Coordinates of C-alpha atoms and ligand atoms in Angstrom, one line a residue:
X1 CA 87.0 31.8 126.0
X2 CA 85.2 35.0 127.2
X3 CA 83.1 36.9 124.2
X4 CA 85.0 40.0 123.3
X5 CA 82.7 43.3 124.3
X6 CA 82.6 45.7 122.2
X7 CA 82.6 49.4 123.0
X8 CA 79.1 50.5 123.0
X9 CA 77.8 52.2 119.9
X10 CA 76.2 55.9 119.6
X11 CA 73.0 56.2 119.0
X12 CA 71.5 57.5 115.5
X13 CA 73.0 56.5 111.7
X14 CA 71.7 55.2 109.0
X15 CA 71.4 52.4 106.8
X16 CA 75.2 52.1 105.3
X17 CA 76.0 55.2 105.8
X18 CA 76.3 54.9 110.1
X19 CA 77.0 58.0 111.6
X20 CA 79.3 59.4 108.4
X21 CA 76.6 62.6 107.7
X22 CA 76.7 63.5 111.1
X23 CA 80.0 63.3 112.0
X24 CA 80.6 65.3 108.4
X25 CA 78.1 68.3 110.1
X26 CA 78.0 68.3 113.3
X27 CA 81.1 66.2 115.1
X28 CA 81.4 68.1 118.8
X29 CA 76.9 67.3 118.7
X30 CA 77.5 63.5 117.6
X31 CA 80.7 63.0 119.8
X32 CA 79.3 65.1 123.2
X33 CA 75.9 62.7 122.2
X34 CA 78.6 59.3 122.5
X35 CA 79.9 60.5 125.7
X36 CA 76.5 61.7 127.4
X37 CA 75.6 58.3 126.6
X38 CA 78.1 55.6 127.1
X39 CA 81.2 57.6 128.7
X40 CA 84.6 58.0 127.3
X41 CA 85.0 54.9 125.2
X42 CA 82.3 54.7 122.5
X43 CA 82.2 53.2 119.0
X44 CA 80.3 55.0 115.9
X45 CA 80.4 53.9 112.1
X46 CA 81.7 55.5 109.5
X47 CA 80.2 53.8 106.3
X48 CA 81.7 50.7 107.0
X49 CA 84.4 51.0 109.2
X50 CA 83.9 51.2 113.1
X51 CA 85.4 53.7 114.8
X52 CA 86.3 54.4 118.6
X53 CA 86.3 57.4 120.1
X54 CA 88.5 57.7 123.4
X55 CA 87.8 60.7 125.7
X56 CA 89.7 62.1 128.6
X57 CA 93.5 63.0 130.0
X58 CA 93.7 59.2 130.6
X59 CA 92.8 57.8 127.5
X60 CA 94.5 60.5 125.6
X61 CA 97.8 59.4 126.9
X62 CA 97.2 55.8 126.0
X63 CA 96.4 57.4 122.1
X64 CA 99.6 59.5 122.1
X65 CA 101.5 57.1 123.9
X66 CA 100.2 53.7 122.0
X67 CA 100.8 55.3 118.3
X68 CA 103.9 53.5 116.3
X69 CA 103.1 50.6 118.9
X70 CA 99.4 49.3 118.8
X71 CA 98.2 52.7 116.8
X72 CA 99.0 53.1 113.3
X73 CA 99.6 56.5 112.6
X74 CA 101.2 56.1 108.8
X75 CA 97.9 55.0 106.8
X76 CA 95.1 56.7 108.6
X77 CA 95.5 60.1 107.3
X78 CA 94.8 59.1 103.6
X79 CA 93.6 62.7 102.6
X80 CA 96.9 63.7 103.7
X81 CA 99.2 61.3 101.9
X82 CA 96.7 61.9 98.6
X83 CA 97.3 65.1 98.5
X84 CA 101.0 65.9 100.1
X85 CA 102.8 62.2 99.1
X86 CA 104.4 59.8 102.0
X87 CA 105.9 62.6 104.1
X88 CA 105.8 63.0 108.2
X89 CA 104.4 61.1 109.8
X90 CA 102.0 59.7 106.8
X91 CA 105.2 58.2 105.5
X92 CA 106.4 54.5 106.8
X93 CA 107.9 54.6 110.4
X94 CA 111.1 54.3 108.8
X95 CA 111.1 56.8 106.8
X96 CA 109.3 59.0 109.4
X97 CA 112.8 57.9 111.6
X98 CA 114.4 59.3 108.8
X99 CA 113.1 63.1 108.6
X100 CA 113.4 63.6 111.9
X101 CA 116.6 65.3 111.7
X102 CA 115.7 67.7 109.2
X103 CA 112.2 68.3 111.5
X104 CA 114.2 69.0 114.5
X105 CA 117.0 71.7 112.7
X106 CA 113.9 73.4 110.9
X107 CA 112.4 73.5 114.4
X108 CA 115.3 74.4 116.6
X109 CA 115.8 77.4 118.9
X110 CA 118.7 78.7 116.9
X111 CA 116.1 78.6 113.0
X112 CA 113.4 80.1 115.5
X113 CA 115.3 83.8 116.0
X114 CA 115.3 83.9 111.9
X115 CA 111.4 82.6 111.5
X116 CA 110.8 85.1 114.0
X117 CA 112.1 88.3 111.7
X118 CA 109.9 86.7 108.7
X119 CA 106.9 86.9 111.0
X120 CA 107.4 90.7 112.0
X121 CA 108.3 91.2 108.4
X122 CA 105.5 90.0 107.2
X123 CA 102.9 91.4 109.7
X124 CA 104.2 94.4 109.2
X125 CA 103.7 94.7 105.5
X126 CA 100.5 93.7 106.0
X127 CA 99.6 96.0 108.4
X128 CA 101.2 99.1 106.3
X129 CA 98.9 98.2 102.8
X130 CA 95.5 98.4 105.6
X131 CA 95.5 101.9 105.3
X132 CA 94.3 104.5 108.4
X133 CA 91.0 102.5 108.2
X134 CA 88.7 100.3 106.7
X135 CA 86.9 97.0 106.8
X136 CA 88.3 93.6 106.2
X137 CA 87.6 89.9 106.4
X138 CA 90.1 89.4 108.7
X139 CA 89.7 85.3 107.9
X140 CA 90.7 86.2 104.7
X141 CA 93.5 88.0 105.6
X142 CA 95.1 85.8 108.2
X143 CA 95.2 83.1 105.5
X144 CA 97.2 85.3 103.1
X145 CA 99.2 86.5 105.8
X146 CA 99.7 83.1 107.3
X147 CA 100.8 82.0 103.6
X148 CA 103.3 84.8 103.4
X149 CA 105.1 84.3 107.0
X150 CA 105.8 80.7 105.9
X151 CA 106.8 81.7 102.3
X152 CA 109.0 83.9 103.8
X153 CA 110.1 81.9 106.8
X154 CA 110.5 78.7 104.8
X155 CA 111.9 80.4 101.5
X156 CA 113.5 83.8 102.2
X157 CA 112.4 87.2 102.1
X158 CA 112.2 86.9 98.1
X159 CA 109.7 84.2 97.9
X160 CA 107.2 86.2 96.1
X161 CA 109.4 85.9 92.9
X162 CA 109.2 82.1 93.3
X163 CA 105.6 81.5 94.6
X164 CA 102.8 82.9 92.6
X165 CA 99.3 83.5 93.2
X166 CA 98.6 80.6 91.5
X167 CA 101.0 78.5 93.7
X168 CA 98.5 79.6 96.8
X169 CA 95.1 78.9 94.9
X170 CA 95.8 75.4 93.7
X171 CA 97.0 75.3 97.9
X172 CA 94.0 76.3 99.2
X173 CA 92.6 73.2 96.7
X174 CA 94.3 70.8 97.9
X175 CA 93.3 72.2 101.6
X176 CA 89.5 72.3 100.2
X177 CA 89.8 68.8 98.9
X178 CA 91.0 67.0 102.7
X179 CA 88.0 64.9 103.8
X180 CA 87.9 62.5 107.0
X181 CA 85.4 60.1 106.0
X182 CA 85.4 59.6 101.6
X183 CA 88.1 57.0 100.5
X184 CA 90.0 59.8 98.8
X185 CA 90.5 58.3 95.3
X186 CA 86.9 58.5 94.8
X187 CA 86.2 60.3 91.5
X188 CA 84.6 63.8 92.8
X189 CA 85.8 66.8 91.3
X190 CA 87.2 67.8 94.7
X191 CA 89.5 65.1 94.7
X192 CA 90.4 65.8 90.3
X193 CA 90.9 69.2 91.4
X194 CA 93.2 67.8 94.4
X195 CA 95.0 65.9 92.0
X196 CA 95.8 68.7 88.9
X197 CA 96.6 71.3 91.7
X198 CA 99.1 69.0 93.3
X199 CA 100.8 68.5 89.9
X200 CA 101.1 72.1 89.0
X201 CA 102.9 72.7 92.3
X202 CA 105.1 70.1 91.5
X203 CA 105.6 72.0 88.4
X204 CA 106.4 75.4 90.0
X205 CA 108.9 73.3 92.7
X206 CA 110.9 72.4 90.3
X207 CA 112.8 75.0 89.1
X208 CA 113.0 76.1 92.6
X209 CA 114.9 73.3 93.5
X210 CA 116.9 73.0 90.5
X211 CA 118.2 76.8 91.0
X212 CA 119.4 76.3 94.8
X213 CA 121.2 72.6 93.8
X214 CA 122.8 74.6 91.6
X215 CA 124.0 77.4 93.3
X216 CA 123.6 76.4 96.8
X217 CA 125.9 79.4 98.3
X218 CA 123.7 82.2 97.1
X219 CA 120.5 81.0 99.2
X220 CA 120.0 80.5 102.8
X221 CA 116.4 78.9 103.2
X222 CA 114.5 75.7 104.0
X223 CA 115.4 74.2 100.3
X224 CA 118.8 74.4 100.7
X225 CA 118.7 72.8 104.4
X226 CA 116.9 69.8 102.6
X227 CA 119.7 69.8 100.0
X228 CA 122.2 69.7 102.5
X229 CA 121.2 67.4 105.6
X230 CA 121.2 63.8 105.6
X231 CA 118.4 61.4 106.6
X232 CA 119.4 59.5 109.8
X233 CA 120.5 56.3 107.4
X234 CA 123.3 59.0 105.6
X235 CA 120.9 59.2 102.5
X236 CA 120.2 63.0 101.0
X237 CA 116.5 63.3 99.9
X238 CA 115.6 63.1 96.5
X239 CA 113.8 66.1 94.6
X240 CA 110.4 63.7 95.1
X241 CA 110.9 64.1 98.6
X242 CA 112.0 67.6 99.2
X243 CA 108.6 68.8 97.6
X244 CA 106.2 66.5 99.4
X245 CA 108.6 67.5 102.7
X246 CA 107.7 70.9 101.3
X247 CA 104.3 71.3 100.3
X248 CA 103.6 69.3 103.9
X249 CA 105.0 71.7 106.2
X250 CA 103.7 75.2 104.1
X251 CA 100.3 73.5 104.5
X252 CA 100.8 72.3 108.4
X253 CA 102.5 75.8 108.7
X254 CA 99.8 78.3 107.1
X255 CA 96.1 76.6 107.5
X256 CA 96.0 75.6 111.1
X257 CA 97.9 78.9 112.1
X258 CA 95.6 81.1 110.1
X259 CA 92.1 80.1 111.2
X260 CA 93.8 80.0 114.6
X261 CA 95.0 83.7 114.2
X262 CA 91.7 84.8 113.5
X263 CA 89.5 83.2 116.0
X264 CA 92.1 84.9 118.4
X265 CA 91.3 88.7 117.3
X266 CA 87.8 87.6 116.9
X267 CA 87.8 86.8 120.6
X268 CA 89.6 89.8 121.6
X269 CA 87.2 92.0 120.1
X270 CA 84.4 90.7 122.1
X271 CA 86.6 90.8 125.3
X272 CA 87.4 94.6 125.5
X273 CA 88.8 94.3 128.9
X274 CA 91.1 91.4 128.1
X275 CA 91.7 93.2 124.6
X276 CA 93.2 96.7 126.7
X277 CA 94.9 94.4 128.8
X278 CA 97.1 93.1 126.3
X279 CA 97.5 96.7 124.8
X280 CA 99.3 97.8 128.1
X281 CA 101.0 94.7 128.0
X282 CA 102.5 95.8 124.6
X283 CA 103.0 99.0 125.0
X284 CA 105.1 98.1 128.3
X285 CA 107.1 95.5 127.2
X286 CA 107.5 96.3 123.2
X287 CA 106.5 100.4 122.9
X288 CA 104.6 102.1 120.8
X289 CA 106.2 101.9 117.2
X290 CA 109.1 99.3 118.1
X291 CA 109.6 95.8 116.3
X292 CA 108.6 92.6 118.1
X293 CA 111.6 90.2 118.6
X294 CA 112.5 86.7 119.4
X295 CA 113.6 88.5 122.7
X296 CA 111.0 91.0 123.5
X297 CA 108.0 87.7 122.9
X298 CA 108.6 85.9 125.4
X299 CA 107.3 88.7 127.9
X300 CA 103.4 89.0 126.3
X301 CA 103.1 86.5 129.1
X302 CA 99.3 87.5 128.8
X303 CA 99.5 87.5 124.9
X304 CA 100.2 83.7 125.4
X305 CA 97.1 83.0 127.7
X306 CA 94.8 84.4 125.4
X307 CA 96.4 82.0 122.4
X308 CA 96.0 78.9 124.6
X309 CA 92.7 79.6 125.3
X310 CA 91.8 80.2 121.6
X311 CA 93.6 77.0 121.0
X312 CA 91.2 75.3 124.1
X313 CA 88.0 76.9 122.7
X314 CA 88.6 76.7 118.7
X315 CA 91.5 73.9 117.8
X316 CA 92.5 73.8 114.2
X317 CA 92.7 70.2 114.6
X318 CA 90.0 69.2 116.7
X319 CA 90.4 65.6 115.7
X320 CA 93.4 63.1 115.6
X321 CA 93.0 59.7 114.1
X322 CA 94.8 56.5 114.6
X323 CA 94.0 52.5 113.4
X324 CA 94.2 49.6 115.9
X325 CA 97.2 47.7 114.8
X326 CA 95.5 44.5 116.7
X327 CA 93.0 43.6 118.8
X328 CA 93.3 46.1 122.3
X329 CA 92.2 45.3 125.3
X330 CA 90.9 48.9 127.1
X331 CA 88.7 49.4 130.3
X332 CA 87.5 46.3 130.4
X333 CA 86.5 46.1 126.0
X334 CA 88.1 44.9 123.2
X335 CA 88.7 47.4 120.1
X336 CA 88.6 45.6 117.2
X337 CA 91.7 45.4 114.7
X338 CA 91.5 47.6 111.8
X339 CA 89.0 49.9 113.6
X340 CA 89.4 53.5 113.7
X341 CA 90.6 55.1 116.7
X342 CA 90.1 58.8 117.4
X343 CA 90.7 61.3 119.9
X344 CA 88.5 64.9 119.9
X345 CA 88.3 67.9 121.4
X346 CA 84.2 68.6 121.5
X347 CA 83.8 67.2 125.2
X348 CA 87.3 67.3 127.3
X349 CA 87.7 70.9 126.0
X350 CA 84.6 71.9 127.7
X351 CA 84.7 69.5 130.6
X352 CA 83.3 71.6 133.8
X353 CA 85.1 69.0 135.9
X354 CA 88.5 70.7 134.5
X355 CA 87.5 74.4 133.2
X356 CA 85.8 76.7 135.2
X357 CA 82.7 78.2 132.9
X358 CA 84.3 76.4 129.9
X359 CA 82.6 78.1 127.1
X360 CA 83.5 81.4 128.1
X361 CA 86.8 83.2 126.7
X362 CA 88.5 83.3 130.1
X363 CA 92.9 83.6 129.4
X364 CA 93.4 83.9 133.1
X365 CA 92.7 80.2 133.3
X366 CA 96.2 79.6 132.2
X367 CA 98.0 82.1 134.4
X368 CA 100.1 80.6 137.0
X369 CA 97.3 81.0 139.8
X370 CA 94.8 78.9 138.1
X371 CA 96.6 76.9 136.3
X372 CA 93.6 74.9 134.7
X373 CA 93.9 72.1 133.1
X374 CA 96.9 71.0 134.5
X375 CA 97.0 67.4 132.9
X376 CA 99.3 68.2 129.6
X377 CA 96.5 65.7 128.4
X378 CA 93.5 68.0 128.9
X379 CA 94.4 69.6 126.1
X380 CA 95.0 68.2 122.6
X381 CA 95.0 71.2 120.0
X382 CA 98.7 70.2 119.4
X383 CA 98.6 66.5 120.0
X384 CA 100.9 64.7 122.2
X385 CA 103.5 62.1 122.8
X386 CA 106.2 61.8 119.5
X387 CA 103.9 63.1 117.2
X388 CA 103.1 66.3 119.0
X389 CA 103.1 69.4 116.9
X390 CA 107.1 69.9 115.9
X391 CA 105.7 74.0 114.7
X392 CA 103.7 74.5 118.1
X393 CA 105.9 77.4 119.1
X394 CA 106.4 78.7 115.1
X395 CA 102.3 78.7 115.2
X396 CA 102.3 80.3 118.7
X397 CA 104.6 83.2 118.3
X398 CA 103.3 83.4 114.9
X399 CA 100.0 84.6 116.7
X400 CA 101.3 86.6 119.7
X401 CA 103.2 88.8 116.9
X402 CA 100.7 88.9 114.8
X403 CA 98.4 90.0 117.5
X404 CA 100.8 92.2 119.2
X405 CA 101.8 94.6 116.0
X406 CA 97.9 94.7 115.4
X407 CA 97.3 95.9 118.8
X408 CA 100.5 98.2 118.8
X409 CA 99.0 99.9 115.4
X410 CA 95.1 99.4 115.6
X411 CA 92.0 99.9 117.2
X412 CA 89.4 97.0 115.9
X413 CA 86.0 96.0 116.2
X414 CA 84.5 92.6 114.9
X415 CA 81.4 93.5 113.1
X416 CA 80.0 90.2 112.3
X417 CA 77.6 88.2 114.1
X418 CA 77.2 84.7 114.2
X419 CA 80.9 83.5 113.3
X420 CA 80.9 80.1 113.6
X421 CA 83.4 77.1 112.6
X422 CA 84.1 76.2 109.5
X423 CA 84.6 72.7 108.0
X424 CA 85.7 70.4 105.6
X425 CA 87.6 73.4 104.2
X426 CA 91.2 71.9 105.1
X427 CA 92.3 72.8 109.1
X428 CA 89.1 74.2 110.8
X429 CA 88.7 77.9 110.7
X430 CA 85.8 81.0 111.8
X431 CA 83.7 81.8 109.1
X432 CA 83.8 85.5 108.1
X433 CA 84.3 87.7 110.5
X434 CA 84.3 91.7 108.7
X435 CA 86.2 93.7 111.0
X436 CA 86.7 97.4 111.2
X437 CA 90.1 99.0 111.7
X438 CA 91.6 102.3 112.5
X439 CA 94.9 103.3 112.9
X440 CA 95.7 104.6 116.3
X441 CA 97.3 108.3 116.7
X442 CA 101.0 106.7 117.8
X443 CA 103.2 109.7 117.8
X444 CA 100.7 112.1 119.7
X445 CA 99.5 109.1 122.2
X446 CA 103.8 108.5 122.5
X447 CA 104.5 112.0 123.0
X448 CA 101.8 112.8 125.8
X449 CA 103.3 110.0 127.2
X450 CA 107.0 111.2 127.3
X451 CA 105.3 114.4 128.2
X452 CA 103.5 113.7 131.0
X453 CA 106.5 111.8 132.6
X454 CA 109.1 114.8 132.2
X455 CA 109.0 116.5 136.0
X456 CA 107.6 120.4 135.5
Ligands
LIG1 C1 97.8 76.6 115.5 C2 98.5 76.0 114.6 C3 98.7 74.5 114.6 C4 97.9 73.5 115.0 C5 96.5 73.6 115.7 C6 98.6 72.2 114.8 C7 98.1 71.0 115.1 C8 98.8 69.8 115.0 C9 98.4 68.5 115.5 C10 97.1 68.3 116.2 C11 99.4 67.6 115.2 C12 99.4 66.1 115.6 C13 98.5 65.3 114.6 C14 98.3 63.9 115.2 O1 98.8 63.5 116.2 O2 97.5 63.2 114.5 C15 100.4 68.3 114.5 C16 101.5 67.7 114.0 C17 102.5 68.4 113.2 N1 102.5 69.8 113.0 FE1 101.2 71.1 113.6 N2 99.8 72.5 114.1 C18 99.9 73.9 114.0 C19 100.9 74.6 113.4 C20 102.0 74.0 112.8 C21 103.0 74.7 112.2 C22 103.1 76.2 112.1 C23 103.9 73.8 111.7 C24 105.1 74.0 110.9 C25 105.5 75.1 110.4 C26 103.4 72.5 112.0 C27 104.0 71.3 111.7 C28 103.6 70.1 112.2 C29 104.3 68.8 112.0 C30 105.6 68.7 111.2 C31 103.6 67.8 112.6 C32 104.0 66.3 112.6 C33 104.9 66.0 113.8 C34 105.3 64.6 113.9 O3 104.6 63.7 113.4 O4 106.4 64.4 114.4 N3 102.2 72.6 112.7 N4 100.1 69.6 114.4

């Protein structure tokens, strides 16, 4: 019988450790170093399991497409399941089958036109306690803002009487305490602190759920759909599940949105002319002091650019992990059972064979004309195949109102330098990037408008 080749291994590691501290620090260096090496299947070790990265549309496909068959999904994601419990897709396939339903309502056009109010709601507030000017972290305040659409989206406009502060910090904990590479019932205070903040929002959930089973009629919110919908076997979801369900989809909601939302306004206020741009896109299709609605988004066409290409050149997620199920046979080598598989964004985002000048903040890439990267595969801030992102277009309009009120209402300038990524601090996010605000002159700037076009 033929010997079994293996993929070829990255250079660098240590003793026991393998490639863990680097990939820990510096991922796109150790990943781009795999690929500039042996090309887009390469193996690296993680302490003592071997892992295989797969690079490229093609092999991205077989990732998306081969997970539930000779991918494992379910266990990989171990930081996930320690801190949120077996929901999504980190719960059995069977289970999994049977939250779909619920996924696809909460997702659904017809819930979208609601989600859509929270998020002008919400931006709105926020934009109305800045003040005429100042400075903020504007990190900072996309995660609290973030937090508050899907408090408010998920929970009703009243959710602030039902999620406290505290709810948020022992959140952001259990965000702080995700780690790719430790065994996550290792005992290191970030994983005890996982586990005490995950019991006190079990705590605060209670109540909340034991209100709206008992007086159903007077809510209207994310709970209650829980409550009401059966699983696909006919089975309602137990109060275990409902919170896990719950606590999973604030967190995929809020963390990857947030550091997304902020590298976006970072970007457009380096890109001045791409920043005006979207101003005159606002003020023609939205106004000057009018709301944003489910109706009036879909025309930001170039609003929508500039999020795909913060998605392309800062993803959330910039790696997705699988198991082999069994030994697989790919390209001519065998990944081992057991092994790690992994897809990442370092090298294909910034492929010159796909983007033209990839590291440069370019939205018209996406524009109809260009049309780059036009393998749905290029691009893998969302994922792909039956696990693809279910809150992709929640997260996406989330940003273009966001970024549309801000424009509407403010001038901006990002004063920090050196803003860089951000990890092992839950989804990927800038650093801090202080930015200065001033509120624009709307009424005069309106009415020289409305002056200038009556006829004299
Ligand atoms: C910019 C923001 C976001 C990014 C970058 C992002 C990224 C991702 C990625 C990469 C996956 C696939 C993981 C994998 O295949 O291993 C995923 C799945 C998922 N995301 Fe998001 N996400 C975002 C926002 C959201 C929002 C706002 C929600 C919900 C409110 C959400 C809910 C989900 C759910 C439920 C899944 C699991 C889908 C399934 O297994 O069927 N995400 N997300």
């Amino acid at each position: 019988m033929a010997e079994k080749k293996l993929p070829p291994i990255v250079s660098g590691g240590w003793p026991l450790a393998g490639h863990a501290l680097e990939f820990s620090n510096n991922p796109d260096q150790l990943i781009r170093r795999g690929i500039q090496e042996h090309g887009d299947i390469f193996r690296l070790k993680l302490l003592n399991k071997n892992a295989v990265v797969l690079n490229g549309a093609k092999l991205h496909k077989f990732f998306y497409l081969e997970t539930d068959k000779s991918l494992n999904i379910n266990d990989v994601y171990g930081m996930l399941e320690a801190a949120f419990g077996q929901v999504l897709f980190i719960a059995s396939n069977e289970s999994y089958e049977n939250q779909r339903p619920l996924l696809q309502f909460t997702f659904s056009r017809e819930k979208m036109a609601g989600y859509v109010i929270a998020m002008q709601a919400e931006t709105q507030r926020w934009l109305d306690s800045l003040g005429d000017s100042g400075e903020v972290n504007m990190t900072r305040e996309m995660q609290v803002l973030a937090q508050n659409v899907a408090g408010h989206a998920f929970l009703g406009a009243n959710f602030r009487d039902e999620l406290n502060q505290e709810f948020w910090q022992a959140y952001e904990t259990l965000g702080r305490s995700l780690d790719p590479v430790l065994p996550p019932h290792w005992p290191l205070p970030k994983f005890k602190a996982r586990d005490k903040a995950k019991k006190y929002i079990r705590e605060i959930f209670q109540p909340i759920i034991a209100k709206r089973r008992a007086n159903p009629e007077a809510y209207d919110d994310l709970v209650v759909q829980m409550l009401s919908t059966p699983q696909k076997d006919g089975s309602m979801m137990d109060d275990e599940l409902i919170t896990s369900l719950f606590m999973g989809l604030i967190f995929a909601g809020h963390e990857t949105t947030a550091g997304q939302a902020a590298w976006l306004i970072y970007e457009l206020c380096q890109n001045d002319q791409y920043q005006n741009r979207l101003r005159d896109e606002i003020a023609s299709q939205i106004g000057y002091d009018t709301p944003i609605t489910g109706g009036t988004l879909r025309n930001l066409k170039q609003t929508y650019w500039a999020i795909d290409e913060t998605t392309r050149l800062h993803p959330s997620a910039p790696l997705q992990l699988r198991i082999a199920k069994q030994d697989i046979e790919l390209e001519g080598l065998t990944i081992p059972a057991e092994s790690l598989v992994m897809v990442h964004s370092a090298h294909h985002h910034f492929d010159e064979a796909i983007w033209t000048d990839p590291y440069t903040f370019d939205p018209d890439r996406w524009s109809p004309e260009r049309k780059e990267g036009k393998n749905s595969y290029d691009i893998i801030s969302f994922g792909g195949g039956r696990h693809k992102c279910t809150g992709m277009n929640f997260a996406k309009n989330e940003m273009a109102v966001i970024v549309g009120l801000l424009l509407q209402q403010f001038e901006l300038e990002a004063l920090s330098e050196d803003v860089h990524t951000m990890m092992n601090v839950g989804a990927f996010r800038p650093s801090e990037i202080i930015t200065r605000y001033k509120k624009k002159r709307i009424e005069a700037e309106a009415v020289e408008k409305d002056q200038l076009a009556v006829p004299v």
